[in-house]
Structures are given as structure tokens and as C-alpha cells.
Amino acid sequence: MKPKPVTQQAKISYQPVLLSWECWTPNVYAGNTINPVAHIINDDNDFKDLKNVKLIYQILDKTKAAVLKDSISLNDIPYYTTADKPLNIKIPEGLISGEYILAGKVMANGKMVSENFFNLFISDKRFITSVPVIQSSVLLYDSKGITKKSLNKLAVKFNEINSFNEIPKNSFLIIGENSADKNVADNANQLKNFIKNGGRVISMRQDSLSLININNVLDFKLTNNKVDIDNGVYPVSSLPPRNGYYVNPERPEHPIFAGITRNNLKVWSDYTGWNPRKAGQPNIYPVTDGFMLEDRAGVGATAILGNYSSGLQSIAIAEQFMGSGSIILTGLDIANRAEIDPVADRIFLNMISYASTNEGHSPYQLITSPIVWGEYETEKGIVVDQSSGFLVNATPRLTGAFANEGIKVSKEGYQLAGGTGGRFNTRPGLQYVQNGRRPWGPFVQSFGGQPKLGNTPLGEGRFWCRIPNGQNNMTSVVWNPGNVPLEIKIKVNGLEEVTKTIKPGEKVAVDAPVDKNEVGVTYTSDRRIVILETAFNKK
């Protein structure tokens, strides 16, 4: 039996002699060089100096076979001191794309006294050359010149433009990083018409000043918060930061994420050559200029593809639809990483390939099986808590010693075991599991990511999706966990609203008619009501 992950990590972290890897380039091309630093901390249990010290390091593939192995002798390390050794490691050519491990061992007098590892994603060139062929000509508006350099490095052919007077129909436009200047704002109507007539635009990351000019082009404006994730004030701001990491792919099957895993979106490689002797910090955040919708109604015309931060409030990449075209909007820090970070390069090329064709562009996800609310895989990214107004419902598991606790439902709809106090931190054996979603909006995130109610007496939850041809009915399984009858109203598109009163404790299937393949649904109810399942069918 293997130890649990937390135990395994504690075993590593609390080694008396600790080897710790510092590496700011987790994503790297085969043939490129990384410069990790091996830090060694000597807190030996026997208060001994480390003598005849040798560092052995390897790069291991998924079978734990070594594709590179080397060693270096180090000076003695007195007790209760530290040592660090910068390394220059050239990644072997010819490795295939995948996860690798930089593994190290510290030897003293021929005995291993510490070991540790660092995860790497190593890519071959096929990782980016396998992107689908670009189908139309690329136009670039790039007053800053950063994106131009990136496209040249990635061997993407493009024509640079300085005005928007005539954009050919068989082309699409890239607005370069921080290049949405006054010229973009002055020509917003021309850009809007281009998009509404079927054109495609990619807007690379824009800072708070440049985003104002992009907003002139959009039907639903964006806001770029100025909160910095590295600003160490307390209490932290309730607003999400503009920069961040661990990006969540809301639609992982989307063409923009082709070849990209969730692990690839956690931390990206620094492109500044930073080390601790330099000022500032390494540039490892995938997102540096994230944004939010000013009006949450904009989610009906905006496909949120990737998001991040507390409550997934901030958007890393999205596509806003206007007429028969669209504009891809991103806050990802991409262009500076050309030929450095293969994940950033792949996403950029995916974006370009996707924008070059009309295939696959839809604001709504296709739903072909029941949505079990609270089970993320079945929801397919059609709801984002704050924008949709849906809150995941948590129900306690009352088993064993908790079997007789009982559940009390607060007026806000929280289901609490044994009363109104949560006491999560003192009752670790009491588990709460996701069990449906509650129409709870509109709300905002407050300190610690807690949802804060507005002034409306009823909650509202909304979603949009596509359904297969021929389906004309929506069935929602609605649960009233409270002790009084509660009413729910269900509206699909512009059809007549369906109203149903649910008795205390009942779970009722409620039907509502559907008139077309693109479906917009609004649930309005008391915040105690839980939607357990939604399914589309032919009636």
C-alpha cells in the first residue's frame, strides 16, 4: 500500500537534509537548456557536517528510464547551513512530447542523504507543427511589435496592416499584445461590421488602458481589474486579480485547447531569465491581463473557454459572438514565450488555426445527455457560478456517528448538519458532497471567495446550450429540501413561463417546451430550491 499523497509530500518536505529544486521553466523544448538551482539545507538529525558531497541528477521519462544522467561534486556543507548549485542542463534532442521528471539525489560520504524531484513538460517540434493548417490569410495589427516577433519565430506567414479600411473576406485579423490603441477605438464600427458579417478577430492580451479601446468593438464590454496577485495585503481584495495561474479549461475539448492538458495550464515558463539575484519576480503566470464581463448578461453571447482565480471569476480566454462572426479575447501572456514555452506556442497556433476557419465556432455547448448539476463533467462548461447565477449545492452525508444529526436548511439554502453552524474545521469526518445547483444569483464574490447576495428576494440561474435536432422538451428534476412549499419558474427562450409549486421534501420532474436547437434557460425560485438534473428529449 502506497502512502497517501499528503504523507508522501510530508516525507519529502521534512527530510533533515533537504534537496529543493528551483526551476522557473517547467515547459521546455527538447534541445533547449534549462537552468535549475539545486538548494541543499543541512539540518542533520545528528548535527553533522555533510562531507564528500555529490549531487546526482537525472531526467526520467514516464517509464522512469533515465534519458539524461550527470553528477557534480560540491563543497562540504556545515551543519545548519545551506548551499546552492546553479546547473546548466541541455535537454536531449529527440525526446517525444510528454511528462518528465528532473530527479536529484544528494550523496555524502557515499550515502544518500536526500532526494527530490521537479516535474517537466518536454516537447518535440511535432507538438506545435501538428496544429491544423491555417485556412485563410493572417492580417496583423501590431503597434507594439511583440506579436510580430512571435509569429516570425513560429513561421506563421502574415500581412501587417496599419488601417482597417478594407479587410479582405478571406482573411482574419490579429490585434497584437497591447496594440489596441486609439486607431482601434476610432475604427470600432468598421471592425464591428467586419465581425458581424462573418469575420474573425483575435485580440491578444491588452492591459487596462488598451482594453478600453477593445471595448469599443464589443457588444458586451469587459473590465480588467488592477488587483495584483502578488500584492501581499490582508485582508485580500474581494476582486479577482488581473494575473494568475492554474487556468481552468471550461471547455477542455475546444479546438483552442487541442493537445493541451489541465496540467499544462498551471504554470508557464519564465521568459526573462530571472534568478533570485535579480529584482522582481519570474514571469511564470499564464495570465497577466485577465478580465471579467461588465454585465453578466454578456455570458449569453460569450463562450468562456478558460477561467481562473477565486470562484473562477476571471476570464483567461473567451470568444464573444457578434452577428455571424466572433472575436477571440485572451489575457494569456503568449507572445513573449515564442520558442521558449511549447504550451504557450501551441495555444497561440491553435487560436490562429481556429480563427482561420468557420468550423467549430458556436457560443453554446452541445448537450446530448442529462446534465447532473454539480457533476462538472456533465455540465460541459455551460455554467460559470458568478455569471450564470447557479451555486453548487452541498448536502452532508449523515452516516455513522452523524446519522441522527438531521439537516437544517437556512433561508439562503445552505444545508447544514445538526444546526446552523458549519463547524467544518472541527468535524473533518462530516463530509459535504455536491448535490445539484441552486438558482442563487445575482451575486458577487466577497472576502475568501464567499458569495454575497444582492437585494433580490428570489434567486435566478441561467444557462445556454445547443440540443440535437428533433428535441422539443426539457425536463428538470427539482427538489425542495425545505419545510414549506416553494415555487419555481422556468422560462425557455421566449416561450411562456412554466410555474410549479414543490411540496416540502419532494423531488418533482417539471417539463417545459423547447422551440429550437439553441436554448436559453432561466430558473427563478426561492434560494432553497435545488435543480438536480436537466435533460432534453422529444415529447
XYZ file of C-alpha atoms in Angstrom:
539
model
C 0.000 0.000 0.000
C 1.427 3.343 -1.042
C 1.342 6.350 1.303
C -1.275 8.998 0.675
C -0.050 11.984 -1.400
C -0.026 14.314 1.604
C 2.065 11.810 3.581
C 4.463 11.325 0.698
C 4.901 15.089 0.377
C 5.480 15.466 4.117
C 8.135 12.757 3.905
C 9.947 14.782 1.238
C 9.460 18.229 2.774
C 10.642 17.252 6.251
C 13.845 15.472 5.293
C 16.542 16.552 7.783
C 18.806 17.167 4.814
C 16.615 18.710 2.150
C 17.279 18.942 -1.570
C 14.968 21.538 -3.096
C 14.781 22.295 -6.815
C 14.272 25.850 -8.019
C 13.247 25.862 -11.674
C 11.189 28.536 -13.429
C 10.946 26.742 -16.777
C 8.608 23.763 -16.313
C 7.741 23.669 -20.037
C 10.666 23.276 -22.429
C 11.531 22.157 -25.943
C 13.790 19.155 -26.486
C 17.227 20.545 -27.365
C 16.776 23.693 -25.270
C 18.565 24.383 -21.995
C 17.145 24.807 -18.510
C 18.945 26.422 -15.576
C 17.606 24.946 -12.347
C 19.212 25.625 -8.990
C 19.722 22.792 -6.514
C 19.324 24.090 -2.949
C 20.607 21.888 -0.126
C 19.660 22.556 3.511
C 21.623 20.706 6.196
C 19.588 20.173 9.369
C 21.040 16.727 10.004
C 19.497 14.841 12.934
C 22.969 14.088 14.285
C 24.189 17.694 13.854
C 26.830 16.552 11.374
C 28.514 18.408 8.553
C 27.990 16.944 5.086
C 31.324 15.835 3.644
C 32.352 14.493 0.247
C 29.090 15.807 -1.158
C 27.941 14.810 -4.611
C 24.739 15.805 -6.434
C 23.458 13.185 -8.876
C 20.674 14.305 -11.198
C 18.697 12.608 -13.951
C 15.836 13.313 -16.312
C 13.413 10.392 -16.231
C 10.704 9.531 -18.750
C 7.292 8.058 -17.897
C 8.809 4.579 -17.503
C 11.342 6.038 -15.032
C 14.129 5.314 -17.511
C 16.912 7.926 -17.462
C 17.213 9.930 -20.683
C 19.957 12.073 -19.130
C 22.227 11.476 -16.153
C 25.028 13.554 -14.656
C 26.659 14.388 -11.347
C 28.702 17.134 -9.776
C 30.877 17.325 -6.659
C 30.093 20.026 -4.106
C 31.952 21.612 -1.222
C 31.326 20.351 2.300
C 28.119 21.731 3.833
C 28.460 22.534 7.556
C 25.579 21.671 9.872
C 22.722 24.179 9.903
C 23.854 25.928 6.733
C 22.688 25.890 3.149
C 24.288 25.533 -0.245
C 23.029 26.135 -3.730
C 24.307 24.984 -7.082
C 23.093 26.524 -10.367
C 23.028 23.947 -13.157
C 23.031 24.186 -16.908
C 21.112 21.228 -18.327
C 20.671 20.761 -22.060
C 17.545 18.709 -22.749
C 18.424 15.842 -25.099
C 17.302 16.111 -28.700
C 14.884 13.506 -29.976
C 12.684 13.178 -26.898
C 8.987 12.791 -27.616
C 6.455 15.169 -26.066
C 5.325 14.272 -22.571
C 5.811 14.496 -18.829
C 9.328 14.003 -17.472
C 10.938 14.248 -14.046
C 14.108 16.051 -13.020
C 15.234 13.782 -10.172
C 18.111 14.531 -7.833
C 19.974 12.778 -5.032
C 22.435 14.235 -2.538
C 25.228 11.863 -1.512
C 27.512 12.426 1.499
C 30.402 10.053 2.140
C 28.849 7.669 -0.370
C 25.461 7.572 1.370
C 22.249 9.113 0.038
C 21.032 11.769 2.492
C 18.290 13.451 0.444
C 16.318 13.170 -2.774
C 13.704 15.262 -4.521
C 12.226 15.866 -7.946
C 10.723 18.506 -10.222
C 8.121 17.888 -12.940
C 8.897 18.957 -16.513
C 6.857 19.015 -19.697
C 9.255 18.412 -22.590
C 8.030 18.941 -26.137
C 9.331 17.953 -29.529
C 8.685 20.190 -32.544
C 5.854 17.926 -33.691
C 3.862 19.179 -30.720
C 3.339 22.502 -32.492
C 3.672 21.504 -36.162
C 0.724 19.111 -35.762
C -1.689 22.042 -35.399
C -4.329 22.029 -38.188
C -3.311 24.026 -41.267
C -4.261 27.718 -41.290
C -7.152 28.071 -43.750
C -7.104 31.802 -44.537
C -4.619 34.661 -44.675
C -3.474 36.291 -41.456
C -3.630 40.061 -41.007
C -1.743 41.595 -38.094
C -2.246 44.968 -36.443
C 0.654 45.268 -34.006
C 1.698 48.744 -32.928
C 3.941 47.313 -30.162
C 5.720 44.765 -32.364
C 5.745 41.953 -29.765
C 3.287 39.689 -31.567
C 5.067 40.185 -34.899
C 8.270 38.737 -33.447
C 6.362 35.766 -32.098
C 4.689 34.987 -35.432
C 8.034 35.175 -37.220
C 9.608 32.750 -34.754
C 6.686 30.357 -35.207
C 6.958 30.626 -39.024
C 3.404 31.936 -39.417
C 3.003 33.986 -42.594
C 1.100 37.242 -42.158
C 0.485 40.641 -43.684
C 0.908 43.615 -41.389
C -1.692 46.393 -41.673
C -1.882 49.913 -40.296
C -5.538 50.703 -41.041
C -8.863 48.888 -41.059
C -10.341 50.433 -44.189
C -10.539 47.205 -46.158
C -10.180 43.769 -44.600
C -10.405 41.037 -47.266
C -13.150 38.470 -46.736
C -10.768 35.509 -46.979
C -8.654 36.721 -44.057
C -8.847 37.194 -40.315
C -7.286 39.790 -38.047
C -4.948 39.558 -35.078
C -4.718 42.615 -32.835
C -1.302 42.271 -31.194
C -0.494 42.334 -27.500
C -1.214 45.768 -26.008
C -1.776 47.110 -29.535
C -5.434 48.076 -29.160
C -4.652 51.772 -29.468
C -6.699 54.860 -30.372
C -6.740 53.744 -34.003
C -8.681 50.630 -32.940
C -11.167 52.746 -30.987
C -11.600 55.222 -33.858
C -12.314 52.377 -36.296
C -14.507 50.350 -33.960
C -17.530 50.471 -36.272
C -15.541 49.065 -39.197
C -14.237 46.250 -37.016
C -17.733 45.548 -35.708
C -19.127 45.336 -39.208
C -16.299 43.023 -40.250
C -17.128 40.678 -37.370
C -20.903 40.835 -37.801
C -20.517 39.953 -41.470
C -18.709 36.737 -40.569
C -15.180 37.945 -39.834
C -12.903 36.546 -37.149
C -10.633 38.595 -34.889
C -8.115 37.559 -32.250
C -7.416 40.168 -29.594
C -4.217 39.262 -27.772
C -3.784 40.333 -24.155
C -4.485 44.001 -23.501
C -3.686 45.917 -20.325
C -6.322 48.049 -18.594
C -5.647 51.048 -20.851
C -5.696 49.096 -24.113
C -8.787 47.125 -23.091
C -10.800 50.342 -23.113
C -10.224 50.571 -26.856
C -11.207 46.925 -27.440
C -14.438 47.607 -25.548
C -15.484 49.981 -28.320
C -15.623 46.969 -30.629
C -17.581 44.667 -28.310
C -21.307 44.299 -27.734
C -20.616 43.243 -24.136
C -17.784 45.181 -22.548
C -15.011 43.790 -20.369
C -13.378 45.066 -17.230
C -9.722 44.469 -16.364
C -9.109 44.550 -12.627
C -5.888 46.163 -11.451
C -5.507 43.862 -8.435
C -2.088 42.157 -8.408
C -1.983 38.588 -7.085
C 1.445 39.332 -5.575
C 0.251 42.316 -3.541
C 0.564 40.877 -0.043
C -2.087 42.960 1.732
C -4.572 41.497 4.208
C -7.462 41.162 4.015
C -7.083 40.376 0.346
C -9.229 42.191 -2.174
C -12.626 40.661 -2.947
C -11.944 41.488 -6.595
C -10.142 38.817 -8.608
C -6.566 39.591 -9.697
C -5.635 40.538 -13.249
C -2.818 37.964 -13.193
C -2.948 34.341 -12.195
C -2.149 30.722 -12.799
C -3.823 27.281 -12.662
C -6.130 28.168 -15.537
C -9.299 26.081 -15.635
C -10.323 24.931 -19.131
C -14.123 25.286 -19.006
C -14.353 23.585 -22.391
C -11.334 21.250 -22.459
C -12.408 19.677 -25.768
C -12.393 23.061 -27.544
C -10.010 23.375 -30.544
C -8.040 26.091 -28.741
C -7.058 23.504 -26.113
C -6.193 20.753 -28.610
C -3.131 18.894 -27.330
C -3.229 20.809 -24.038
C -3.864 19.177 -20.666
C -5.033 20.769 -17.441
C -1.505 20.304 -16.051
C -0.131 22.372 -18.942
C -2.198 25.360 -17.768
C -0.901 25.577 -14.208
C 2.408 27.447 -14.522
C 4.287 28.558 -17.636
C 7.983 29.062 -18.226
C 9.676 32.329 -17.331
C 10.987 34.207 -20.374
C 13.102 36.837 -18.585
C 15.955 34.650 -17.327
C 15.058 35.594 -13.764
C 17.028 34.339 -10.779
C 16.980 35.314 -7.076
C 19.822 37.776 -7.577
C 17.649 39.854 -9.901
C 14.942 42.320 -8.895
C 11.273 41.458 -9.213
C 9.886 38.005 -9.772
C 9.874 35.367 -12.522
C 7.185 35.724 -15.177
C 5.518 32.351 -14.699
C 1.844 33.329 -14.712
C -0.042 32.144 -17.800
C -2.442 35.068 -17.311
C -1.262 38.646 -16.893
C -4.290 40.586 -18.138
C -7.414 38.616 -17.281
C -10.830 40.224 -17.434
C -14.497 39.954 -16.473
C -17.766 40.794 -18.184
C -19.123 44.149 -17.035
C -22.675 42.827 -17.445
C -23.256 39.182 -16.586
C -25.923 39.058 -19.305
C -22.992 39.043 -21.723
C -22.379 35.362 -20.937
C -25.253 34.589 -23.331
C -23.108 35.804 -26.230
C -19.699 34.924 -24.804
C -18.217 31.446 -24.648
C -15.976 31.390 -21.575
C -13.307 28.895 -22.595
C -10.814 29.244 -19.745
C -11.002 30.988 -16.373
C -9.084 31.295 -13.107
C -8.919 32.896 -9.632
C -11.200 32.517 -6.624
C -14.596 31.235 -7.716
C -13.275 31.185 -11.304
C -14.381 34.810 -11.564
C -11.713 35.970 -14.004
C -11.573 35.021 -17.670
C -8.332 33.898 -19.306
C -9.734 33.234 -22.776
C -13.180 33.656 -24.318
C -14.956 34.083 -27.629
C -17.623 36.761 -28.000
C -20.090 36.305 -30.848
C -21.473 39.207 -32.864
C -23.692 38.634 -35.888
C -22.239 35.758 -37.893
C -18.647 36.316 -36.705
C -16.721 36.446 -33.455
C -13.757 37.888 -31.600
C -11.428 35.714 -29.530
C -10.287 37.552 -26.403
C -7.395 36.454 -24.233
C -5.436 37.677 -21.236
C -2.768 34.994 -21.663
C 0.858 36.154 -21.761
C 1.759 34.369 -25.005
C 3.903 36.327 -27.458
C 6.999 36.734 -25.264
C 7.247 32.958 -24.855
C 7.788 32.058 -28.536
C 10.311 29.206 -28.851
C 10.622 29.125 -25.041
C 7.370 27.603 -23.789
C 5.807 24.975 -26.086
C 2.458 25.150 -24.294
C 2.094 28.880 -24.963
C 3.192 28.338 -28.576
C 0.682 25.535 -29.072
C -2.214 27.584 -27.698
C -1.274 30.529 -29.925
C -1.137 28.335 -33.016
C -4.399 26.648 -32.001
C -6.036 30.073 -31.768
C -4.769 31.069 -35.197
C -5.869 27.799 -36.808
C -9.286 28.015 -35.141
C -9.826 31.629 -36.220
C -8.880 30.815 -39.806
C -11.947 28.645 -40.402
C -15.672 28.878 -39.758
C -15.812 25.340 -38.400
C -16.454 24.784 -34.706
C -17.495 28.320 -33.810
C -20.526 28.248 -31.520
C -21.311 30.172 -28.360
C -23.112 27.171 -26.921
C -22.128 23.638 -25.952
C -23.992 20.689 -27.486
C -25.825 18.724 -24.791
C -26.601 15.117 -25.728
C -27.052 13.531 -22.284
C -28.634 14.593 -18.969
C -26.961 17.387 -17.036
C -26.465 16.165 -13.472
C -25.989 19.500 -11.777
C -22.901 19.668 -9.602
C -21.133 16.956 -11.604
C -18.698 19.048 -13.593
C -18.188 16.631 -16.472
C -21.887 16.562 -17.360
C -22.222 20.349 -17.258
C -19.704 20.803 -20.086
C -18.821 24.330 -19.033
C -22.289 25.797 -19.687
C -22.417 27.469 -16.276
C -19.878 29.652 -14.515
C -21.034 30.384 -10.979
C -20.983 34.161 -10.853
C -22.035 34.780 -14.461
C -24.775 32.145 -14.526
C -26.103 32.686 -11.018
C -26.019 28.957 -10.224
C -24.429 27.904 -6.937
C -23.309 24.326 -6.332
C -25.491 22.797 -3.620
C -23.714 20.835 -0.881
C -25.529 18.162 1.130
C -23.989 16.492 4.220
C -23.570 12.723 4.297
C -25.227 11.647 7.536
C -23.711 8.251 8.220
C -22.148 6.539 11.228
C -21.863 8.870 14.211
C -23.647 11.610 12.272
C -26.716 9.533 11.335
C -29.037 11.272 13.818
C -27.784 14.821 13.261
C -30.534 15.956 10.920
C -30.196 18.703 8.318
C -31.301 22.288 8.751
C -31.792 24.386 5.619
C -31.039 28.087 6.057
C -33.061 30.783 4.314
C -30.182 31.156 1.839
C -30.469 27.446 1.014
C -27.396 26.123 2.818
C -27.930 22.567 4.071
C -26.191 22.180 7.425
C -25.858 19.088 9.572
C -27.134 19.461 13.122
C -27.951 23.158 13.004
C -26.917 26.479 11.512
C -23.213 26.358 12.416
C -20.922 24.781 9.844
C -18.091 23.668 12.185
C -16.251 22.218 9.193
C -12.836 22.673 10.801
C -13.689 20.670 13.943
C -15.639 17.857 12.258
C -13.427 16.505 9.477
C -15.361 13.229 9.349
C -18.546 15.006 8.303
C -18.493 15.149 4.531
C -20.432 17.538 2.306
C -20.918 16.438 -1.289
C -22.053 18.321 -4.379
C -25.729 17.594 -4.954
C -27.356 19.774 -7.603
C -27.229 23.522 -8.107
C -29.379 26.293 -6.685
C -30.644 29.349 -8.585
C -28.881 31.884 -6.387
C -27.923 34.886 -8.470
C -27.225 37.589 -8.956
C -24.330 37.527 -6.522
C -20.741 38.665 -6.237
C -17.728 37.071 -4.606
C -16.709 38.557 -1.263
C -13.687 38.032 1.012
C -12.417 34.455 0.851
C -14.454 33.719 -2.261
C -17.744 33.656 -0.372
C -20.805 34.550 -2.487
C -22.544 37.720 -1.384
C -26.221 38.226 -2.142
C -27.756 41.161 -3.923
C -31.061 42.694 -2.873
C -33.381 40.407 -4.849
C -35.741 38.180 -2.779
C -35.581 35.328 -5.307
C -32.607 33.593 -6.866
C -32.006 33.244 -10.580
C -29.877 30.828 -12.570
C -29.338 30.876 -16.338
C -27.636 28.779 -18.954
C -27.422 28.460 -22.718
C -26.755 25.358 -24.786
C -27.445 23.556 -28.070
C -29.510 20.390 -28.379
C -29.882 17.797 -31.169
C -32.487 18.201 -33.910
C -35.980 16.995 -33.084
C -35.927 17.513 -29.322
C -38.816 19.693 -28.142
C -38.984 19.237 -24.378
C -36.847 19.961 -21.317
C -37.313 18.015 -18.090
C -35.912 19.441 -14.861
C -35.793 17.416 -11.643
C -36.466 19.948 -8.878
C -36.024 19.309 -5.148
C -37.442 21.273 -2.238
C -35.342 20.361 0.831
C -37.166 22.951 2.967
C -40.156 22.641 5.279
C -42.590 24.888 3.393
C -43.928 24.738 -0.197
C -41.688 26.598 -2.644
C -42.353 27.796 -6.188
C -40.102 27.600 -9.222
C -40.495 29.376 -12.553
C -38.839 28.005 -15.688
C -38.511 30.012 -18.876
C -37.062 28.644 -22.119
C -36.160 31.175 -24.815
C -39.156 33.484 -25.312
C -41.786 30.831 -24.588
C -44.430 31.029 -21.896
C -43.077 30.588 -18.386
C -43.756 27.300 -16.588
C -44.603 27.615 -12.873
C -44.642 24.741 -10.390
C -45.085 24.572 -6.613
C -42.926 21.916 -4.956
C -44.060 20.467 -1.626
C -41.571 20.134 1.261
C -39.173 17.248 0.704
C -40.467 16.479 -2.797
C -38.407 15.850 -5.903
C -40.513 16.618 -8.967
C -39.841 16.335 -12.714
C -41.038 19.539 -14.375
C -41.453 19.742 -18.163
C -41.026 22.891 -20.248
C -41.440 23.189 -24.039
C -38.443 23.873 -26.292
C -38.845 25.560 -29.676
C -35.364 25.472 -31.265
C -31.880 23.988 -31.135
C -30.270 26.944 -29.381
C -31.720 27.083 -25.902
C -31.610 29.789 -23.248
C -33.000 28.695 -19.874
C -33.801 30.777 -16.788
C -34.775 29.281 -13.439
C -36.261 31.668 -10.853
C -37.077 30.449 -7.352
C -36.505 30.672 -3.634
C -32.801 30.080 -2.956
C -33.588 26.837 -1.123
C -34.763 25.149 -4.334
C -32.273 22.681 -5.853
C -32.113 21.705 -9.535
C -30.818 18.132 -9.565
C -30.964 17.266 -13.259
C -31.893 18.765 -16.619
C -32.464 16.629 -19.707
C -33.709 17.345 -23.233
C -35.913 14.907 -25.126
C -38.674 14.524 -27.705
C -42.194 14.557 -26.308
